[in-house]
Coordinates of C-alpha atoms and ligand atoms in Angstrom, one line a residue:
M37 CA 1.7 17.2 17.2
R38 CA 4.8 18.7 15.7
A39 CA 7.7 17.3 17.6
V40 CA 11.5 17.4 18.0
L41 CA 13.0 14.0 18.8
V42 CA 15.9 13.6 21.3
G43 CA 18.2 10.8 22.1
I44 CA 21.7 10.0 23.4
W45 CA 24.4 7.6 22.3
G46 CA 27.7 6.3 23.8
K47 CA 29.9 3.3 24.3
E48 CA 27.0 1.0 25.4
N49 CA 24.7 2.4 22.8
P50 CA 26.5 3.1 19.5
K51 CA 25.4 6.0 17.3
E52 CA 24.0 3.7 14.5
A53 CA 21.8 1.9 17.0
S54 CA 20.6 5.2 18.4
K55 CA 19.8 6.5 15.0
E56 CA 17.9 3.3 14.2
S57 CA 15.9 3.8 17.4
I58 CA 15.1 7.4 16.5
K59 CA 13.9 6.3 13.1
E60 CA 11.6 3.9 14.9
L61 CA 10.4 6.7 17.3
R62 CA 9.5 8.7 14.2
E63 CA 7.3 5.7 13.0
L64 CA 5.6 5.6 16.4
L65 CA 4.9 9.3 16.3
K66 CA 3.5 8.9 12.7
A67 CA 1.3 6.1 13.8
L68 CA -0.3 8.6 16.2
G69 CA -0.8 11.2 13.5
G70 CA 2.2 13.3 14.7
H71 CA 5.0 14.7 12.7
A72 CA 8.7 14.7 13.5
L73 CA 10.4 18.0 12.6
G74 CA 13.9 16.7 13.2
Y75 CA 16.1 15.1 15.9
L76 CA 18.9 15.9 18.3
L77 CA 21.4 13.4 19.4
Q78 CA 23.9 14.0 22.2
R79 CA 27.0 11.9 22.9
K80 CA 26.5 11.1 26.6
E81 CA 27.2 7.8 28.5
E82 CA 24.6 8.4 31.2
P83 CA 21.5 10.6 30.9
D84 CA 21.7 13.7 33.1
R85 CA 19.7 13.1 36.3
R86 CA 17.9 16.4 36.1
F87 CA 17.5 17.2 32.4
Y88 CA 18.4 14.0 30.6
L89 CA 20.7 16.2 28.4
G90 CA 23.7 18.2 29.4
A91 CA 23.1 21.9 30.1
G92 CA 24.6 23.1 26.8
K93 CA 22.6 20.7 24.8
L94 CA 19.4 21.7 26.6
E95 CA 20.0 25.3 25.5
E96 CA 20.4 24.1 22.0
L97 CA 17.2 22.1 22.2
K98 CA 15.3 25.2 23.5
A99 CA 16.5 27.1 20.5
V100 CA 15.5 24.3 18.1
V101 CA 12.0 24.1 19.7
K102 CA 11.6 27.9 19.3
G103 CA 13.0 28.0 15.8
T104 CA 10.8 25.2 14.5
K105 CA 7.8 26.2 16.5
A106 CA 7.5 22.6 17.7
D107 CA 4.7 21.9 20.2
A108 CA 6.3 18.8 21.7
V109 CA 9.6 17.1 22.4
V110 CA 9.8 13.4 22.5
F111 CA 12.7 11.6 24.3
D112 CA 13.7 8.2 23.0
D113 CA 14.0 6.7 26.4
F114 CA 12.3 6.4 29.8
L115 CA 12.2 9.8 31.6
S116 CA 12.1 9.8 35.4
P117 CA 9.3 11.8 37.0
A118 CA 11.9 14.5 38.0
Q119 CA 13.4 14.7 34.5
L120 CA 9.9 15.0 33.1
S121 CA 8.8 17.9 35.3
N122 CA 12.1 19.7 35.0
L123 CA 12.0 19.5 31.2
E124 CA 8.4 20.6 31.0
R125 CA 9.4 23.7 33.0
E126 CA 12.4 24.5 30.9
L127 CA 11.0 23.7 27.5
R128 CA 7.5 25.0 27.9
V129 CA 6.0 22.6 25.4
K130 CA 4.6 19.1 25.9
V131 CA 7.3 16.6 26.9
L132 CA 6.8 12.9 26.1
D133 CA 9.0 9.8 26.2
R134 CA 9.0 6.6 24.2
T135 CA 6.8 4.9 26.7
D136 CA 4.1 7.5 26.3
L137 CA 4.0 7.0 22.6
V138 CA 3.9 3.2 22.8
L139 CA 1.2 3.3 25.5
E140 CA -0.9 5.7 23.4
I141 CA -0.7 3.5 20.4
F142 CA -1.7 0.5 22.5
T143 CA -4.6 2.4 23.9
R144 CA -5.9 3.4 20.5
R145 CA -5.5 -0.1 19.1
A146 CA -6.9 -2.2 21.9
K147 CA -10.2 -3.8 20.9
S148 CA -11.0 -6.7 23.1
K149 CA -11.9 -6.3 26.7
E150 CA -8.7 -8.2 27.7
A151 CA -6.4 -5.9 25.7
K152 CA -8.2 -2.8 27.0
L153 CA -7.7 -3.9 30.6
Q154 CA -4.1 -4.8 30.0
V155 CA -3.4 -1.4 28.5
E156 CA -5.2 0.5 31.2
L157 CA -3.1 -1.4 33.8
A158 CA 0.1 -0.5 32.0
R159 CA -0.9 3.2 31.9
L160 CA -1.8 3.3 35.5
M161 CA 1.5 1.7 36.5
H162 CA 3.3 4.2 34.4
E163 CA 1.4 7.1 35.9
L164 CA 1.8 6.2 39.5
P165 CA 5.5 7.1 40.0
R166 CA 5.1 10.3 37.9
L167 CA 2.3 11.5 40.1
Q168 CA 4.6 11.6 43.1
G169 CA 7.0 13.9 41.2
K170 CA 4.1 16.2 40.3
G171 CA 2.7 16.3 43.8
K172 CA 6.1 17.5 45.2
S173 CA 6.5 20.3 42.7
L174 CA 2.9 21.4 43.2
S175 CA 3.2 21.5 46.9
R176 CA 6.3 23.5 46.7
L177 CA 4.2 26.2 45.0
G178 CA 1.3 25.8 47.4
G179 CA 2.5 25.5 51.0
G180 CA 5.6 26.6 52.9
L181 CA 8.5 24.4 53.8
G182 CA 7.4 21.0 55.0
A183 CA 3.7 21.9 54.8
R184 CA 1.3 19.7 52.9
G185 CA 0.1 21.9 50.1
P186 CA -3.2 21.4 48.3
G187 CA -1.4 19.9 45.4
E188 CA -0.1 17.1 47.5
Q189 CA -3.5 16.3 48.9
E190 CA -5.0 16.0 45.5
T191 CA -2.1 13.8 44.4
E192 CA -2.7 11.6 47.4
I193 CA -6.4 11.1 46.5
R194 CA -5.5 10.3 42.9
R195 CA -2.8 7.9 44.0
R196 CA -5.3 6.0 46.2
L197 CA -7.8 5.9 43.3
I198 CA -5.2 4.5 41.0
K199 CA -4.0 1.8 43.4
K200 CA -7.6 0.7 43.9
R201 CA -8.2 0.5 40.2
I202 CA -5.0 -1.4 39.6
H203 CA -6.1 -3.9 42.2
R204 CA -9.5 -4.3 40.5
I205 CA -8.0 -4.7 37.0
K206 CA -5.6 -7.4 38.3
Q207 CA -8.6 -9.3 39.7
E208 CA -10.4 -9.1 36.4
L209 CA -7.4 -10.2 34.5
E210 CA -6.9 -13.2 36.8
E211 CA -10.5 -14.2 35.9
I212 CA -9.8 -13.8 32.2
K213 CA -6.6 -15.8 32.5
R214 CA -8.5 -18.6 34.2
R215 CA -11.1 -18.7 31.4
R216 CA -8.3 -18.7 28.8
R217 CA -6.7 -21.6 30.5
E218 CA -9.9 -23.6 30.3
Q219 CA -10.4 -22.7 26.7
R220 CA -6.9 -23.8 26.0
K221 CA -7.4 -27.1 27.7
R222 CA -10.4 -27.8 25.6
R223 CA -8.7 -26.8 22.4
E224 CA -5.5 -28.7 23.2
R225 CA -7.1 -32.0 24.2
P226 CA -5.5 -34.3 21.6
R227 CA -7.9 -36.4 19.8
H228 CA -7.3 -40.1 19.9
G229 CA -3.8 -41.0 18.7
E230 CA -3.2 -37.5 17.5
E231 CA 0.0 -35.6 17.8
L232 CA -0.4 -31.9 18.7
L233 CA 2.2 -29.2 18.5
K234 CA 1.7 -25.8 20.0
V235 CA 3.6 -23.1 18.0
A236 CA 3.9 -19.5 19.2
I237 CA 4.6 -17.0 16.5
V238 CA 6.7 -14.2 18.0
G239 CA 8.8 -11.4 16.7
Y240 CA 9.5 -7.7 16.3
T241 CA 6.5 -5.5 15.5
N242 CA 5.7 -5.3 11.8
A243 CA 7.9 -8.4 11.0
G244 CA 5.0 -10.1 9.3
K245 CA 3.8 -12.4 12.1
S246 CA 0.1 -12.1 11.3
T247 CA 0.7 -12.3 7.6
L248 CA 2.6 -15.6 8.2
M249 CA -0.2 -16.9 10.5
K250 CA -2.7 -16.2 7.7
A251 CA -0.5 -17.9 5.1
L252 CA 0.0 -21.0 7.3
T253 CA -3.6 -21.4 8.6
K254 CA -5.9 -19.4 6.3
K255 CA -7.3 -17.7 9.4
D256 CA -8.2 -14.2 8.5
V257 CA -6.3 -12.1 11.0
F258 CA -5.6 -8.3 10.7
T259 CA -2.4 -7.3 9.1
A260 CA -1.1 -3.8 8.4
D261 CA 2.1 -1.8 7.7
M262 CA 2.2 -0.1 11.1
P263 CA 3.6 -0.8 14.6
F264 CA 1.4 -2.9 16.9
A265 CA -1.4 -3.9 14.5
T266 CA -2.0 -7.0 16.6
L267 CA -2.7 -6.7 20.3
D268 CA -4.8 -9.8 20.8
T269 CA -3.5 -13.3 20.6
R270 CA -5.3 -15.5 18.1
T271 CA -4.9 -19.2 17.8
S272 CA -5.7 -21.3 14.7
A273 CA -5.2 -24.9 13.9
R274 CA -3.7 -26.6 10.8
T275 CA -3.8 -30.3 10.2
L276 CA -0.6 -31.2 8.5
A277 CA -1.1 -34.8 8.0
P278 CA -3.6 -37.4 9.4
G279 CA -2.8 -37.4 13.1
L280 CA -0.6 -34.4 13.1
R281 CA -2.2 -31.1 14.1
L282 CA -0.4 -27.8 14.6
L283 CA -1.8 -25.0 16.8
F284 CA -0.5 -21.6 15.8
T285 CA -0.8 -18.5 18.0
D286 CA -0.2 -15.0 16.7
T287 CA 1.0 -12.6 19.4
V288 CA 1.6 -8.9 20.0
G289 CA 4.8 -7.6 18.5
F290 CA 7.9 -6.6 20.5
I291 CA 10.0 -3.4 20.2
R292 CA 13.2 -1.9 21.6
K293 CA 12.9 -0.4 25.0
L294 CA 9.4 -2.0 25.5
P295 CA 8.0 -0.5 28.6
P296 CA 8.3 -3.0 31.5
E297 CA 4.8 -2.1 32.5
L298 CA 3.5 -3.4 29.2
I299 CA 5.3 -6.7 29.4
E300 CA 4.0 -7.1 33.0
S301 CA 0.5 -6.2 31.9
F302 CA 0.4 -8.4 28.9
K303 CA 1.5 -11.5 30.7
A304 CA -2.1 -12.9 30.5
T305 CA -2.1 -12.6 26.7
L306 CA 1.5 -13.8 26.4
E307 CA 0.9 -17.0 28.5
E308 CA 0.4 -18.7 25.1
V309 CA 4.2 -18.1 24.5
S310 CA 5.3 -19.7 27.7
E311 CA 3.0 -22.7 27.0
A312 CA 4.3 -23.3 23.5
D313 CA 6.2 -26.4 22.3
V314 CA 8.0 -24.4 19.6
I315 CA 8.8 -20.7 19.2
L316 CA 8.4 -19.5 15.6
H317 CA 10.5 -16.3 15.5
V318 CA 9.6 -14.1 12.6
V319 CA 12.4 -11.7 11.4
D320 CA 12.0 -8.9 8.9
L321 CA 15.1 -9.3 6.7
S322 CA 14.4 -6.2 4.8
E323 CA 14.8 -4.0 7.9
E324 CA 18.3 -2.6 8.4
G325 CA 18.3 -3.1 12.1
W326 CA 17.0 -6.7 12.0
L327 CA 19.9 -8.2 14.0
D328 CA 19.2 -5.8 16.9
A329 CA 15.5 -6.7 16.5
V330 CA 16.4 -10.4 17.0
E331 CA 18.3 -9.5 20.2
T332 CA 15.4 -7.5 21.5
V333 CA 13.0 -10.3 20.9
K334 CA 15.3 -12.8 22.6
G335 CA 15.6 -10.6 25.6
I336 CA 11.8 -10.4 26.0
L337 CA 11.4 -14.2 25.5
K338 CA 13.8 -14.5 28.4
E339 CA 11.6 -12.3 30.6
L340 CA 8.7 -14.6 29.6
S341 CA 10.7 -17.6 30.6
A342 CA 10.5 -18.9 27.1
D343 CA 14.1 -18.7 26.1
E344 CA 14.9 -22.4 26.6
K345 CA 12.3 -23.5 24.1
P346 CA 13.3 -24.7 20.6
V347 CA 13.2 -21.9 18.1
V348 CA 12.7 -21.9 14.4
Y349 CA 13.5 -18.6 12.6
A350 CA 11.3 -17.5 9.7
L351 CA 13.6 -15.0 7.9
N352 CA 10.7 -13.1 6.2
K353 CA 10.2 -10.6 3.4
A354 CA 12.8 -12.3 1.2
D355 CA 10.8 -11.0 -1.7
R356 CA 12.1 -7.5 -0.9
L357 CA 15.7 -8.8 -1.3
V358 CA 15.5 -11.1 -4.3
E359 CA 13.3 -11.8 -7.3
T360 CA 12.5 -15.5 -7.1
E361 CA 12.0 -18.3 -4.6
E362 CA 15.1 -20.1 -5.9
E363 CA 17.2 -17.1 -5.1
A364 CA 15.7 -16.8 -1.7
K365 CA 16.6 -20.4 -1.0
A366 CA 20.2 -19.7 -1.8
L367 CA 20.5 -16.7 0.6
P368 CA 23.0 -17.5 3.3
H369 CA 21.7 -17.8 6.8
P370 CA 23.2 -15.6 9.5
A371 CA 25.4 -17.7 11.8
F372 CA 23.5 -17.2 15.0
V373 CA 20.4 -19.1 13.9
G374 CA 22.2 -22.4 13.4
G375 CA 20.3 -24.8 11.2
R376 CA 16.9 -23.9 12.4
A377 CA 16.1 -21.1 9.9
V378 CA 14.2 -20.9 6.7
T379 CA 14.1 -17.9 4.4
V380 CA 10.5 -17.2 3.5
S381 CA 8.1 -14.7 2.1
A382 CA 4.7 -14.8 3.9
V383 CA 3.2 -12.7 1.1
K384 CA 4.5 -14.8 -1.8
R385 CA 4.2 -18.0 0.2
W386 CA 7.9 -18.9 -0.4
G387 CA 9.5 -21.5 1.8
L388 CA 6.3 -22.3 3.8
D389 CA 6.5 -26.1 3.4
R390 CA 10.2 -26.2 4.5
L391 CA 9.3 -23.9 7.4
L392 CA 6.6 -26.3 8.6
E393 CA 9.0 -29.2 8.3
E394 CA 11.5 -27.5 10.6
V395 CA 8.8 -26.6 13.1
V396 CA 7.6 -30.2 13.3
K397 CA 11.2 -31.4 13.6
A398 CA 12.0 -28.9 16.4
G399 CA 8.8 -29.9 18.2
R400 CA 9.5 -33.6 18.1
E401 CA 13.1 -33.2 19.2
A402 CA 11.9 -31.2 22.2
R403 CA 9.4 -33.8 23.1
R404 CA 12.0 -36.6 23.0
A405 CA 14.5 -34.6 25.1
Ligands
LIG102 N1 7.0 -7.6 1.0 C1 6.6 -8.3 2.0 N2 5.8 -7.7 2.9 C2 5.3 -8.5 4.0 C3 5.7 -9.8 4.1 N3 5.1 -10.3 5.3 C4 4.4 -9.2 5.8 N4 4.6 -8.1 5.0 C5 4.0 -6.8 5.2 O1 4.5 -6.3 6.4 C6 3.5 -5.5 7.1 C7 3.3 -6.0 8.5 O2 2.8 -7.3 8.5 P1 2.0 -7.9 9.7 O3 1.7 -9.3 9.4 O4 0.8 -7.0 10.1 O5 3.1 -7.8 10.8 P2 3.1 -8.2 12.3 O6 4.4 -8.8 12.7 O7 1.9 -9.1 12.6 O8 3.0 -6.8 13.0 P3 2.3 -6.3 14.4 O9 1.1 -7.1 14.7 O10 2.0 -4.9 14.2 O11 3.4 -6.5 15.5 C8 2.3 -5.6 6.3 O12 2.2 -4.5 5.4 C9 2.5 -6.9 5.4 O13 1.8 -6.9 4.2 C10 6.5 -10.4 3.1 O14 6.8 -11.6 3.1 N5 6.9 -9.6 2.1
LIG103 MG1 0.3 -8.7 13.8

């Protein structure tokens, strides 16, 4: 896929943030083996209802597509079913949005049965409203005014199939959720006189969550320099001192404009987050947009009803900013994190003891409250 990327910016969404988001879209495309030829940004407070872009910019885009011989255009936003079919008609190349890319990556990466079901559910929920848009445009070609064309009938059949499948997947996920709960209960039964703290490792995708989990527990989880390397939650224990056990859970990464269908579908997997005593929020300090990333993660924690839990920030990848652990220790903390932050390097194992100390303190305080 050779694609042109498209986005808008405005008061609510400053140009710098839009550019950062486009940069990320490029990474998502790359993860799928695609190539971004360039991007087009328009200043526009609200996307156009019909074409997302304004009429003049759309003409410009057409010329760019032609000139670069692109075979796809990717919009850095959600496209409505109407926008999608209008744009496909106008541009005559494949039209995708950010959600399509994220869903495709999830589809390719899903390994476990649970992850596969969750991704399929998200895809179907994403397809359903778009189908209606397609049915209408097809029937306009097929039948006369008000008549039900062949296109519409086909769409109706597909719609019913999808709804049935969604129902079935939801049932299966309920069953998986039930089994997970039992498993969790067994795992979390404290041994006699033992203190047990449940820690959910969360953060933006590629922040280093799995690497940190590995460094803290020696569990061999998969890590990689790409978005959404982890789709399954993994839990691993670490006994810190006699009578003090920490249970760490590594989770799927978050991203800007994460499709709501995905959050909804991954609720079974993310239950571990809502059940945790402490949230360990991993931040990639070496990324330019890390402050925005923190806000994105906070927003999603809220949706998971986990925003009231005590948080410890692991400000990660410090080795990319400074040379030594001493220097890392001296780095100033951003104001918003309060006292509960430790600058670390999961790769170099800097700051891990202090991080564990903070986690235990946060957990104990929450227990007492
Ligand atoms: N330099 C440096 N690289 C790191 C550090 N921690 C993680 N990385 C690298 O960052 C990349 C992403 O690490 P992961 O642990 O897979 O990140 P993640 O947050 O689990 O990502 P997803 O599961 O994809 O959401 C890998 O290439 C890691 O080697 C660190 O402290 N320093
Ligand atoms: Mg991971």
